[in-house]
Coordinates of C-alpha atoms in Angstrom, one line a residue:
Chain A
X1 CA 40.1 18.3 -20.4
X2 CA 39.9 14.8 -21.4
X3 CA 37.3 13.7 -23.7
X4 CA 35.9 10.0 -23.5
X5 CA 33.3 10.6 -25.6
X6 CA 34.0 7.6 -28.0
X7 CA 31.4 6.5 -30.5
X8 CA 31.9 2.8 -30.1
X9 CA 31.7 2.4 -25.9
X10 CA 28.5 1.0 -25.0
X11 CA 26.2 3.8 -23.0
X12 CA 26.1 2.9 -19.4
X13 CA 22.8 4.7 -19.2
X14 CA 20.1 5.0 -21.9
X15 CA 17.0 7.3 -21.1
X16 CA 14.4 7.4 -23.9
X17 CA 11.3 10.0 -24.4
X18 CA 11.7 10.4 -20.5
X19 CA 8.2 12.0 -18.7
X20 CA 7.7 12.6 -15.4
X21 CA 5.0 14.7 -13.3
X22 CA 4.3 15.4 -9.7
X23 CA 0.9 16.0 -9.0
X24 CA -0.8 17.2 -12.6
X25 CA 2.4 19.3 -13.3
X26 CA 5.0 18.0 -15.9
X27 CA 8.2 17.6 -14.9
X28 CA 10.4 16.3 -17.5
X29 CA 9.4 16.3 -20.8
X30 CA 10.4 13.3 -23.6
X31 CA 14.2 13.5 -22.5
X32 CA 16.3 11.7 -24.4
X33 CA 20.2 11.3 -22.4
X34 CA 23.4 8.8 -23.0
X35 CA 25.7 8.3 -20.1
X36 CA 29.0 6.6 -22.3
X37 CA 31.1 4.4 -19.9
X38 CA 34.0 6.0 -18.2
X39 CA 33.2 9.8 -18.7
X40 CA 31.7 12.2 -15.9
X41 CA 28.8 13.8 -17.1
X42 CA 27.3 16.9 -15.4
X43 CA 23.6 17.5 -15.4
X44 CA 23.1 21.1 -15.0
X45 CA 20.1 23.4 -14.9
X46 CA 18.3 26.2 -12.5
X47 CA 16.2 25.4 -10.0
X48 CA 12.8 24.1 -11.3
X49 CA 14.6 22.7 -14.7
X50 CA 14.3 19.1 -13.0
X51 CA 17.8 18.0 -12.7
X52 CA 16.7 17.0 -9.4
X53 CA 13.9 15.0 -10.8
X54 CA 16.1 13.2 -13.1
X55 CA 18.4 11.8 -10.9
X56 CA 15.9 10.8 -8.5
X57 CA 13.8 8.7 -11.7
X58 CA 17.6 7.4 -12.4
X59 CA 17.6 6.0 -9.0
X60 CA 14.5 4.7 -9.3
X61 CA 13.1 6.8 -6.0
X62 CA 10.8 8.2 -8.4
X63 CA 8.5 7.1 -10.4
X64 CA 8.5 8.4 -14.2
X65 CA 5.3 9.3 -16.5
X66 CA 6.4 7.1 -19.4
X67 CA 9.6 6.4 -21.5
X68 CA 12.5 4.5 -20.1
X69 CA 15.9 4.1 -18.0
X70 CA 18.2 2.0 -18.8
X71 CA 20.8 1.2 -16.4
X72 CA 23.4 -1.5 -17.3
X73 CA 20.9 -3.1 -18.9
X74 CA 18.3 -2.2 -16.3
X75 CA 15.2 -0.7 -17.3
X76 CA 14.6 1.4 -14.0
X77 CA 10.9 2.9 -14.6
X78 CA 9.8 -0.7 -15.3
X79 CA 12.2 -2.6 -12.7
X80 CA 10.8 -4.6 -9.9
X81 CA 12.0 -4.0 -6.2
X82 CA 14.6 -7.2 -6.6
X83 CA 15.7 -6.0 -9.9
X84 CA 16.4 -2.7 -8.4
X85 CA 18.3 -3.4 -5.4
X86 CA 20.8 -5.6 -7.6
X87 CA 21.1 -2.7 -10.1
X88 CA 21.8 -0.4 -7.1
X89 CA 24.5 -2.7 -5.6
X90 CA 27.0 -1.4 -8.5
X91 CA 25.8 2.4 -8.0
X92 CA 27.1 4.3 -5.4
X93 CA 25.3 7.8 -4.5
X94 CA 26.5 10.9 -3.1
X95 CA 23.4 12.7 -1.9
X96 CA 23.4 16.6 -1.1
X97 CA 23.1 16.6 2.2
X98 CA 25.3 14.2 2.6
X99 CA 22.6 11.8 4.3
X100 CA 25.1 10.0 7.1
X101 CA 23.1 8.6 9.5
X102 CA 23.8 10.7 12.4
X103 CA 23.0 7.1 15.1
X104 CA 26.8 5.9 13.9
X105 CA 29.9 7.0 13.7
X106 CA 32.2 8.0 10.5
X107 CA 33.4 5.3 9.9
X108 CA 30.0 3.3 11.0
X109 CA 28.7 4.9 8.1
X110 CA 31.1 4.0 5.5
X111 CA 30.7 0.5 6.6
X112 CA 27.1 0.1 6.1
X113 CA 27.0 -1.1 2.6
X114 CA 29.7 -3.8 3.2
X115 CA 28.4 -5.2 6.0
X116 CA 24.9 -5.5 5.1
X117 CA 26.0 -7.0 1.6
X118 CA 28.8 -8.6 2.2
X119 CA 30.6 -12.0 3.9
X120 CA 33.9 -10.1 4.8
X121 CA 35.6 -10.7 8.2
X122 CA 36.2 -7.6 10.4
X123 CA 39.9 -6.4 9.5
X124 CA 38.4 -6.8 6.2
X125 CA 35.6 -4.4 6.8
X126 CA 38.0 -1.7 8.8
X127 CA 40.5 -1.7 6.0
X128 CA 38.4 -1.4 3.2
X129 CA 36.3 1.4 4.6
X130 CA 39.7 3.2 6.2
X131 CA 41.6 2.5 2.5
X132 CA 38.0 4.7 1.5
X133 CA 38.2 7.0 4.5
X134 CA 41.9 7.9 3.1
X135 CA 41.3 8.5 -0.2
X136 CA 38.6 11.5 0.7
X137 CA 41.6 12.7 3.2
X138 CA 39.5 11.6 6.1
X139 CA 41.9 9.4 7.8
X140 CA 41.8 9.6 11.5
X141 CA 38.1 11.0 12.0
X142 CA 36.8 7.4 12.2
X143 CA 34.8 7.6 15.7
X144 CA 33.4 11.1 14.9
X145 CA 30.0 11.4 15.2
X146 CA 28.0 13.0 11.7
X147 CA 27.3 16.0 14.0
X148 CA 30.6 16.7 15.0
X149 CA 32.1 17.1 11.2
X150 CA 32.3 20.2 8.9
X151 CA 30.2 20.8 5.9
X152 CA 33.2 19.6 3.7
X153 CA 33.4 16.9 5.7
X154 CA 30.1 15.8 5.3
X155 CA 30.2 15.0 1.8
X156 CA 33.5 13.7 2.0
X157 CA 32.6 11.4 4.1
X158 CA 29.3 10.7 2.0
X159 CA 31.6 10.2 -1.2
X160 CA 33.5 7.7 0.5
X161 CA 30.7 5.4 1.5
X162 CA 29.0 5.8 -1.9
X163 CA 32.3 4.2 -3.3
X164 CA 33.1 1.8 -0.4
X165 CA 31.7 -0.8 -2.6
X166 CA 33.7 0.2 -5.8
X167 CA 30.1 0.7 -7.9
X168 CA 30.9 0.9 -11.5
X169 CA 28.4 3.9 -11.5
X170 CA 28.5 7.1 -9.1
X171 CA 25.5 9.3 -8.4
X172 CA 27.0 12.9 -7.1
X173 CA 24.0 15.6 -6.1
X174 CA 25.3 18.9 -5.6
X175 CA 28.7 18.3 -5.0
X176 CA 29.6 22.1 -4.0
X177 CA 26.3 23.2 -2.7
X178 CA 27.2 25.2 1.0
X179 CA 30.9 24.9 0.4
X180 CA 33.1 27.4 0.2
X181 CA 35.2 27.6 -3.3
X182 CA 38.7 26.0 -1.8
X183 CA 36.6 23.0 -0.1
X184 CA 34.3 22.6 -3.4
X185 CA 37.6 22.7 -5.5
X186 CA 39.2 19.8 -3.9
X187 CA 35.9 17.7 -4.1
X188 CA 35.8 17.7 -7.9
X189 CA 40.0 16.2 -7.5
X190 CA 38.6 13.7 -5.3
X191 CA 35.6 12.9 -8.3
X192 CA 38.3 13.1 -11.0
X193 CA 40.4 10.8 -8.7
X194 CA 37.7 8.5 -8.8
X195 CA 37.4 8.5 -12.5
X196 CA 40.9 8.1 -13.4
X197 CA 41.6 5.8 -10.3
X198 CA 38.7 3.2 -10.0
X199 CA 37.1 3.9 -14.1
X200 CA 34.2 4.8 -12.9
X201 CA 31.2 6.7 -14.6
X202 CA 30.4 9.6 -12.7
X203 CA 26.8 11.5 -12.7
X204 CA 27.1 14.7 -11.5
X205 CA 24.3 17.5 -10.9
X206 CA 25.1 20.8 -9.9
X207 CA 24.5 24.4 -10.8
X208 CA 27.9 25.5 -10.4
X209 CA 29.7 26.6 -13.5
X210 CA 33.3 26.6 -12.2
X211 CA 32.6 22.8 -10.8
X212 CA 31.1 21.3 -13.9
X213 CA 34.2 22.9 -16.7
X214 CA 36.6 21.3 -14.1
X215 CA 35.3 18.0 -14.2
X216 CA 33.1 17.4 -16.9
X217 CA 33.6 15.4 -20.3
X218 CA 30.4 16.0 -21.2
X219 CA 27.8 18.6 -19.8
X220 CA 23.9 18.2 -20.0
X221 CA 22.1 21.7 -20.0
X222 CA 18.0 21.2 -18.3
X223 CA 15.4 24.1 -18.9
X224 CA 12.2 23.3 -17.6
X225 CA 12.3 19.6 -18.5
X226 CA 13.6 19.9 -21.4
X227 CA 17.2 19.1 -22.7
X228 CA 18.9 22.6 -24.2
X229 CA 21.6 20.9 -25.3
X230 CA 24.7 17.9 -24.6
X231 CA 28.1 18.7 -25.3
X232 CA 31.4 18.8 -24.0
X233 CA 33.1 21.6 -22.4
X234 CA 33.4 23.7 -25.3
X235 CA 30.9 23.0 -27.7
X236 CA 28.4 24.1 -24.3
X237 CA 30.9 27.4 -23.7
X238 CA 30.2 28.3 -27.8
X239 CA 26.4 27.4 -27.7
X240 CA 24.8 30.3 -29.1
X241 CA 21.4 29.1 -27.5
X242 CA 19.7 31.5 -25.1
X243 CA 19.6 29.2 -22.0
X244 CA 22.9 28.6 -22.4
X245 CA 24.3 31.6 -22.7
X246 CA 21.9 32.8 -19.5
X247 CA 23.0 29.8 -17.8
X248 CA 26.3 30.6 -18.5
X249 CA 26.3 34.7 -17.7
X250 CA 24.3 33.8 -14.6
X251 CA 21.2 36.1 -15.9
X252 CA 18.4 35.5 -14.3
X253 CA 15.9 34.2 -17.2
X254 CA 12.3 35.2 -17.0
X255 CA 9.3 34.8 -19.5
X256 CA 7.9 38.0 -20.9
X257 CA 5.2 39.0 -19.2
X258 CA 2.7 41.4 -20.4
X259 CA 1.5 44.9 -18.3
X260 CA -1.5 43.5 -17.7
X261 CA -0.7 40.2 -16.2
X262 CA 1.7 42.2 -14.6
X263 CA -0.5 44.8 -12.9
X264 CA -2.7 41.4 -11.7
X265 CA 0.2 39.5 -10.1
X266 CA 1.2 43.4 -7.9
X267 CA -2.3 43.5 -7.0
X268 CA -4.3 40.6 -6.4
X269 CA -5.3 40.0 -3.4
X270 CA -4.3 36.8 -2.8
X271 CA -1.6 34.7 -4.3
X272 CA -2.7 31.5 -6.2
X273 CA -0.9 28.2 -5.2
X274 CA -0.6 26.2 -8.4
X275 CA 0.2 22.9 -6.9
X276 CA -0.3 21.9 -3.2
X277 CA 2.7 20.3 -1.6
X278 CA 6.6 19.6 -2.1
X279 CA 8.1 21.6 -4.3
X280 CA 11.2 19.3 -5.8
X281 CA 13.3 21.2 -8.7
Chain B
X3 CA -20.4 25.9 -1.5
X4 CA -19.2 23.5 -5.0
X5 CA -15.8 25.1 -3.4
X6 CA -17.0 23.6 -0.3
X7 CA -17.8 20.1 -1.3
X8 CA -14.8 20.0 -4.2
X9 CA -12.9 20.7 -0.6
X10 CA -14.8 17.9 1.4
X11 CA -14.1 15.9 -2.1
X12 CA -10.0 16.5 -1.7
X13 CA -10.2 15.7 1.9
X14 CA -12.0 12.5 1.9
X15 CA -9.7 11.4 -1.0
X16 CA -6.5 12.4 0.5
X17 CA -7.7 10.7 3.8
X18 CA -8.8 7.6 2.4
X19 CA -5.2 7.7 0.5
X20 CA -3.0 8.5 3.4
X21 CA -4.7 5.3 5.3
X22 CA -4.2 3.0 2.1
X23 CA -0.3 4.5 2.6
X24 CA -0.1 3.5 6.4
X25 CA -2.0 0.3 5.8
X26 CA 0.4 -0.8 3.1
X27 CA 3.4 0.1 5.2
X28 CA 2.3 -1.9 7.9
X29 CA 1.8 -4.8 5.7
X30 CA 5.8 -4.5 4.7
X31 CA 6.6 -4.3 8.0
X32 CA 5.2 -7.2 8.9
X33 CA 6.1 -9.4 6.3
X34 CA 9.3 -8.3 7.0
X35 CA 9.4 -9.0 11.0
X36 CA 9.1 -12.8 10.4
X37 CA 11.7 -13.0 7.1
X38 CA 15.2 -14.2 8.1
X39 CA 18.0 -13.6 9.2
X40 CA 16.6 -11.2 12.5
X41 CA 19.2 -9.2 13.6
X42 CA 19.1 -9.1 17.2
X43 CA 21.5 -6.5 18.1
X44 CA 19.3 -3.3 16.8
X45 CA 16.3 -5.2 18.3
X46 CA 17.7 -4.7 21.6
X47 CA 19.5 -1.3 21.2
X48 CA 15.4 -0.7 21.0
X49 CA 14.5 -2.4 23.3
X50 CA 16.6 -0.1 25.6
X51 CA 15.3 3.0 24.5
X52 CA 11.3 2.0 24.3
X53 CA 11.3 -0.2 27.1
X54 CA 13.9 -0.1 29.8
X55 CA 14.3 3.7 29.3
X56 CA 10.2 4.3 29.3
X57 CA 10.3 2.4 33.0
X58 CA 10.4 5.4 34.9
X59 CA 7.4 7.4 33.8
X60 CA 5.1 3.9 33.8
X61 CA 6.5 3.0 37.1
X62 CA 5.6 7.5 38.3
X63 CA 2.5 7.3 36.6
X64 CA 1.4 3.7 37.4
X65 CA 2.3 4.3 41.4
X66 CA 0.4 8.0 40.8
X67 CA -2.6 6.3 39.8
X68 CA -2.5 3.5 41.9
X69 CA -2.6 5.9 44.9
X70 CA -6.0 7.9 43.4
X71 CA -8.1 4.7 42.7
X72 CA -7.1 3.8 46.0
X73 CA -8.2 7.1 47.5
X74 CA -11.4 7.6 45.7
X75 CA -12.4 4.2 45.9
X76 CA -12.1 3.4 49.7
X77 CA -14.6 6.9 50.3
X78 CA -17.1 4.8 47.5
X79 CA -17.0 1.6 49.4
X80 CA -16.8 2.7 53.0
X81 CA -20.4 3.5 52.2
X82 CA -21.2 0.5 51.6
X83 CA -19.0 -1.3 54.2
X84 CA -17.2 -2.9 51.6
X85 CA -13.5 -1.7 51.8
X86 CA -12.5 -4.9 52.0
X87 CA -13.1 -4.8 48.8
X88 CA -10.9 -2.4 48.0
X89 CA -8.1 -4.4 46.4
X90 CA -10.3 -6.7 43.8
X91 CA -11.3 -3.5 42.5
X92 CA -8.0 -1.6 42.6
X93 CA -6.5 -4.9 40.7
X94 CA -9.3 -5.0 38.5
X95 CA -9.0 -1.8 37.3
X96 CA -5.0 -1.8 36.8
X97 CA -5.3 -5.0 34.5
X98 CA -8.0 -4.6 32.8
X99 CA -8.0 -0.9 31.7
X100 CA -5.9 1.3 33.4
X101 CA -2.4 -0.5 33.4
X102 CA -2.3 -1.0 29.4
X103 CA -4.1 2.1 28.7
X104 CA -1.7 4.6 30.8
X105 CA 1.6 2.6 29.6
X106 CA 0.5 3.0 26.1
X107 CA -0.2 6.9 26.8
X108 CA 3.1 7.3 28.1
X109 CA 5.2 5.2 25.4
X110 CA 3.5 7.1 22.4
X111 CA 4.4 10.4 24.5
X112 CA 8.0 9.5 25.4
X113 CA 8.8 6.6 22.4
X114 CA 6.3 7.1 19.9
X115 CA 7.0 10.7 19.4
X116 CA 10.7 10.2 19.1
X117 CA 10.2 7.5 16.7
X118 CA 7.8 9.5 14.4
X119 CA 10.5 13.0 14.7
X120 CA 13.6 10.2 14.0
X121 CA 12.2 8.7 10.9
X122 CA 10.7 11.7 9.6
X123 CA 13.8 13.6 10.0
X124 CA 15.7 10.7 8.0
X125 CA 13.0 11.3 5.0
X126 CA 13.3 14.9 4.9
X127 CA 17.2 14.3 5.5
X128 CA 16.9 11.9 2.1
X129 CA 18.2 9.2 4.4
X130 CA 15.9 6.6 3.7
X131 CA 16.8 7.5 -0.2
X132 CA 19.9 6.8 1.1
X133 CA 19.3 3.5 2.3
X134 CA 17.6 2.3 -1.0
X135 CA 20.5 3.0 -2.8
X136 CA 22.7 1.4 -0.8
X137 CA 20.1 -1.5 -1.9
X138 CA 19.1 -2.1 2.0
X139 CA 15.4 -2.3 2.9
X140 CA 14.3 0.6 5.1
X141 CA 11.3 -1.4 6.6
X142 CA 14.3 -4.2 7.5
X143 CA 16.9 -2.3 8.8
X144 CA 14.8 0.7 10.6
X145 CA 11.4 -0.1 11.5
X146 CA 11.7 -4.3 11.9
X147 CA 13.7 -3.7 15.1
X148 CA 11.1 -1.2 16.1
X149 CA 8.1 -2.8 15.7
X150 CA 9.9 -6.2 17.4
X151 CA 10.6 -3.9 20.4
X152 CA 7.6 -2.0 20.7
X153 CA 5.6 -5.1 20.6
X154 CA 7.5 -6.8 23.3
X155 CA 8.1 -4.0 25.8
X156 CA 4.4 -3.2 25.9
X157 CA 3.5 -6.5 28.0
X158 CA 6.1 -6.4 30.2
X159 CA 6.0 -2.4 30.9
X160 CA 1.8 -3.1 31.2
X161 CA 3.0 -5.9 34.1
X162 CA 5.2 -3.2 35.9
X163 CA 2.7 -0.8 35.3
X164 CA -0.3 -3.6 37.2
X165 CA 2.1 -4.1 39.4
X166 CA 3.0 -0.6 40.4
X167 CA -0.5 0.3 40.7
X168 CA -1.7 -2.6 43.0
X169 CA 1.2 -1.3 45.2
X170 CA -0.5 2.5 45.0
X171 CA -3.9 1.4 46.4
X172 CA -2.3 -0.5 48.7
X173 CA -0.5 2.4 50.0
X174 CA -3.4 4.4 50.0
X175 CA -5.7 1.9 51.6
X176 CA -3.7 0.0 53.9
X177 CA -0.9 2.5 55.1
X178 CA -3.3 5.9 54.9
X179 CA -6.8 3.9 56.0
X180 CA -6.2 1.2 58.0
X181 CA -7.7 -1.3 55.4
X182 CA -7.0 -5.0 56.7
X183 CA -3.4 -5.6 54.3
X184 CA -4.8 -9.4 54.6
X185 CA -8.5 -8.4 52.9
X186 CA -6.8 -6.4 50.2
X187 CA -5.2 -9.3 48.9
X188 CA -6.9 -11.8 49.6
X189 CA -9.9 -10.1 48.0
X190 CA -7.6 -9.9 44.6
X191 CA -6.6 -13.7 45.3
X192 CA -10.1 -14.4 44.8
X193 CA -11.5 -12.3 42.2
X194 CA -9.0 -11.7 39.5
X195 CA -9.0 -14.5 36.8
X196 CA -6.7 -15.3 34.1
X197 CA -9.7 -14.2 31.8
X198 CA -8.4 -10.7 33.5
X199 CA -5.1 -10.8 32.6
X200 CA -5.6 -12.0 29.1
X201 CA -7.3 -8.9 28.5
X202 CA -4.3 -7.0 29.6
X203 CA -2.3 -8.9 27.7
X204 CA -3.8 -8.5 24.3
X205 CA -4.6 -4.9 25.0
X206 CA -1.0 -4.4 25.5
X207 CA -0.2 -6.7 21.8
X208 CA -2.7 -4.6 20.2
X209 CA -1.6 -0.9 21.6
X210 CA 2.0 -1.9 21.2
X211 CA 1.2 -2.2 17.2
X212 CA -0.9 0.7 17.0
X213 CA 1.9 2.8 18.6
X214 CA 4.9 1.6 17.0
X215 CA 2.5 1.7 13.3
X216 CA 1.3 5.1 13.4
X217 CA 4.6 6.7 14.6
X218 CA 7.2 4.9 12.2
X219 CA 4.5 5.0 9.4
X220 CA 3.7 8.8 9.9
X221 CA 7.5 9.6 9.5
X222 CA 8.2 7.5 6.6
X223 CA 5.3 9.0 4.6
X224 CA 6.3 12.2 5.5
X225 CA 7.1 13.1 1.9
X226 CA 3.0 12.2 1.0
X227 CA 1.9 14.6 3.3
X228 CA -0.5 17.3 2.0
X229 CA 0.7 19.9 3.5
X230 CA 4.5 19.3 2.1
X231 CA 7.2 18.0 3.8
X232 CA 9.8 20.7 4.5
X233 CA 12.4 20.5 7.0
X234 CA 11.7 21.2 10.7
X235 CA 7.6 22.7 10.3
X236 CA 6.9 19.5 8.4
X237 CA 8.4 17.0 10.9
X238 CA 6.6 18.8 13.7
X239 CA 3.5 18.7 12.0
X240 CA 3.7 15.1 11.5
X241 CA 5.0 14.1 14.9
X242 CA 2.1 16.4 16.7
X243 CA -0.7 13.9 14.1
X244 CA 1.4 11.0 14.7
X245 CA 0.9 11.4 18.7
X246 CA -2.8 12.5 18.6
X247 CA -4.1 9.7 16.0
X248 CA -2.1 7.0 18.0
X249 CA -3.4 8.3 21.3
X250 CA -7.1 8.1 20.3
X251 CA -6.5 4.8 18.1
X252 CA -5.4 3.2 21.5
X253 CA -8.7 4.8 23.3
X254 CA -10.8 3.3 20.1
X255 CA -8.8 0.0 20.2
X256 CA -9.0 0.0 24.1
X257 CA -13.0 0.1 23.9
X258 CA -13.6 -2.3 21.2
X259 CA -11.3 -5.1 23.1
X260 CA -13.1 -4.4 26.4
X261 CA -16.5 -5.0 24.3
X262 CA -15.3 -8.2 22.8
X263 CA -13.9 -9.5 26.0
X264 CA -15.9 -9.0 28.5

């Protein structure tokens, strides 16, 4: 494990007395978080803690309570639409699903950014994305259609168009979500590539252990909007907090509940929905 | 009953929000039609799928309904002696209502549908996430072509669609009934006026919007909906409102233009 974590490298990301809600409910509460400049850091948590929700304000797709994000000098929560889309030029993001449009091709896909941003002549464009394409060990897929790849594939393939820019900054949702171990394995080399090849600062939210000791520096630990603790590797593994150590035995945490309440919740009659709508954790 | 009007409360809220949603993405949408550079290539990728793909049905439907004015009509005027005017009325008809009002039916069924299940399938997908963080406008790179297309394959599918239908009650009433093929048109020569096609025309402007609006907008804010937004239920959901409010938005729009026109 390599440790980046130096003192005097400026953070790449501030966030200060974070808030979010959706609807009336409170999603993150007063988070404070430092991203340093060449480390990966993983964001992990159940489901519900609102690692979700973070990366999402990060990104500016949603829109936080009060405190602030700041991005590269960027203050997202506050950032007009302009503002945004030239902070986002130097971020590249690996959603979950993978989120290829499934109207083009592979390769299509990984072109996007470059040719809507950029000048660059066609050979340009083909060698650049297929110089990306190769680095995720894709080479040779480039007319395949979304639907025709693998799950592994997918993401890959997703990876490789959130870099096809070289951002200085990578956004990485779930990277082993649906994969099976081998396939997740070699994802977090290809993130670790990243980091060591192109310097990036890598973002990473997951809720697998294995994943986040492989590649972390640092490791962020959510609970129900609220930061448990940041740490690296190590000083997360000897935490003697009780998240943590749930987190890390994968025991189920619940809140004490007493026999009354829990004689109500067996037999009521019908089951109260808090909050109406999407349910984001 | 408080529960009752707290409920009537919610809904008139939520309604008048979800209308503030669709007006404001219309507004970006059409800002963003007229700011350059237009890319014409997806424009006409669209074009191929609303338009030139949606010919069929308008010209089945069109030639259907053609052939049952003619029908009906010729009984109505033999009564009076007057099936020579057969084919003012028959033209009449097609331009002025029936032509833009059964093309639009058809395009929200066959386009409009696809359009709402396409974009709403990208939000759920996080695609359009996607998009903004690859720092490209959604409303410019997805919906601009659409709206561009929509709005001009509605005219010209509404011409096919007259066109069509004139041909119907001619079938009916000169090849089935013996109508004089000279009095049919010469009776259109003489009655239909530009005022006529006009109407057509901006009915088919004004549907074109609505349809391409309500489909594309109900996708996008797919993730506002009330009753949630997941996966496959929630996309069906929206497409089935997307289809019914543009169908009866086109009926409402359809009568109000017809009022002022006339």
């Amino acid at each position: 494990m390599t440790t980046t974590d130096d003192q005097t490298a400026p953070g790449i990301i501030k966030i200060e007395q974070l808030t979010t809600h959706y609807g009336e409910r409170q999603i993150l509460d007063e988070l404070n978080l430092e991203v340093n400049r060449g480390e990966v850091l993983v964001i992990m948590g159940g489901s519900g803690s609102g690692k979700s929700t973070l990366l999402r304000t990060m990104l500016g797709l949603n829109k936080a309570t009060s405190g602030s994000v700041d991005i590269m000098g960027i203050d997202v929560v506050n950032a007009n639409r302009k503002q945004l889309y030239q902070l986002r030029r130097n971020i590249g993001v690996a959603f979950q699903g993978g989120a290829l449009f499934g109207s083009m091709s592979l390769i299509e896909n990984v072109q996007l950014p470059l040719r809507e941003h950029t000048n660059l002549d066609e050979n340009t464009i083909r060698i650049m994305s297929r110089l990306k394409l190769d680095m995720m060990n894709l080479s040779g897929f480039d007319d395949l259609m979304p639907s025709e790849l693998s799950g592994g594939m997918i993401k890959r393939a997703a990876l490789a168009r959130a870099v096809v820019m070289d951002p200085k900054l990578l956004f990485f949702d779930e990277p082993s979500a649906g994969l099976d171990p081998v396939v997740a394995a070699e994802l977090d080399e290809y993130i670790l590539e990243l980091k060591q090849a192109m310097d990036m600062t890598i973002v990473v939210v997951t809720h697998e252990l294995e994943s986040a000791f492989r590649i972390a520096d640092r490791i962020t630990i959510l609970d129900k909007g609220k930061m448990v603790i940041t740490g690296t590797v190590d000083e997360v593994k000897q935490s003697q907090d009780q998240h943590v150590q749930n987190l890390l035995n994968r025991r189920a945490a619940r809140d004490p509940i007493s026999p009354d309440e829990y004689l109500d919740l067996l037999t009521r009659t019908k089951a109260s929905r808090p909050i109406p709508g999407r349910i984001h954790d | 009953m408080i529960n009752m009007i707290s409920r009537l409360g919610q809904s008139v809220i939520y309604n008048c929000e979800q209308a503030g949603y669709l007006t404001l993405f219309l507004l970006r949408a059409l800002g963003r039609m007229f700011s350059w550079p237009i890319k014409l290539g997806p424009i006409i990728k669209q074009l191929h799928f609303i338009g030139a793909k949606s010919t069929f049905v308008i010209v089945t439907a069109s030639l259907t309904i053609g052939l049952v004015l003619g029908l009906q009509l010729y009984y109505e005027l033999n009564k009076f002696g007057a099936v020579d005017r057969l084919g003012t009325v028959v033209a009449l008809s097609m331009i002025r209502e029936m032509g833009p009002v059964v093309t639009a039916l058809m395009v929200i069924g066959r386009a409009g549908s696809a359009m709402c299940a396409e974009v709403g399938i990208m939000r759920t997908d996080e695609q359009l996430d996607a998009l903004e963080c690859m720092a490209i406008d959604p409303y410019r790179f997805l919906m601009v072509p659409k709206f561009w297309a929509t709005i001009i394959s509605l005219p010209l599918l509404v011409a096919i669609s007259d066109v069509v239908g004139i041909l119907g009650g001619y079938v009916a009433g000169v090849w089935i009934f013996d109508v004089p093929s000279g009095a049919y048109f010469y009776g259109m020569y003489s009655s239909v006026d530009w005022v006529d096609i006009n109407m057509g025309l901006v009915k088919s402007f004004v549907f074109g919007l609505i349809i391409v609006w309500i489909s594309t907008g109900k996708g996008f804010l797919l993730h506002l909906d009330r009753e949630g937004s997941y996966g496959a239920e929630g996309v069906s959901r929206i497409t089935t409102q997307a289809v019914v409010l543009a169908s009866i938005s086109v009926l409402v729009a359809d009568y109000l233009i017809s009022a002022f026109m006339i």
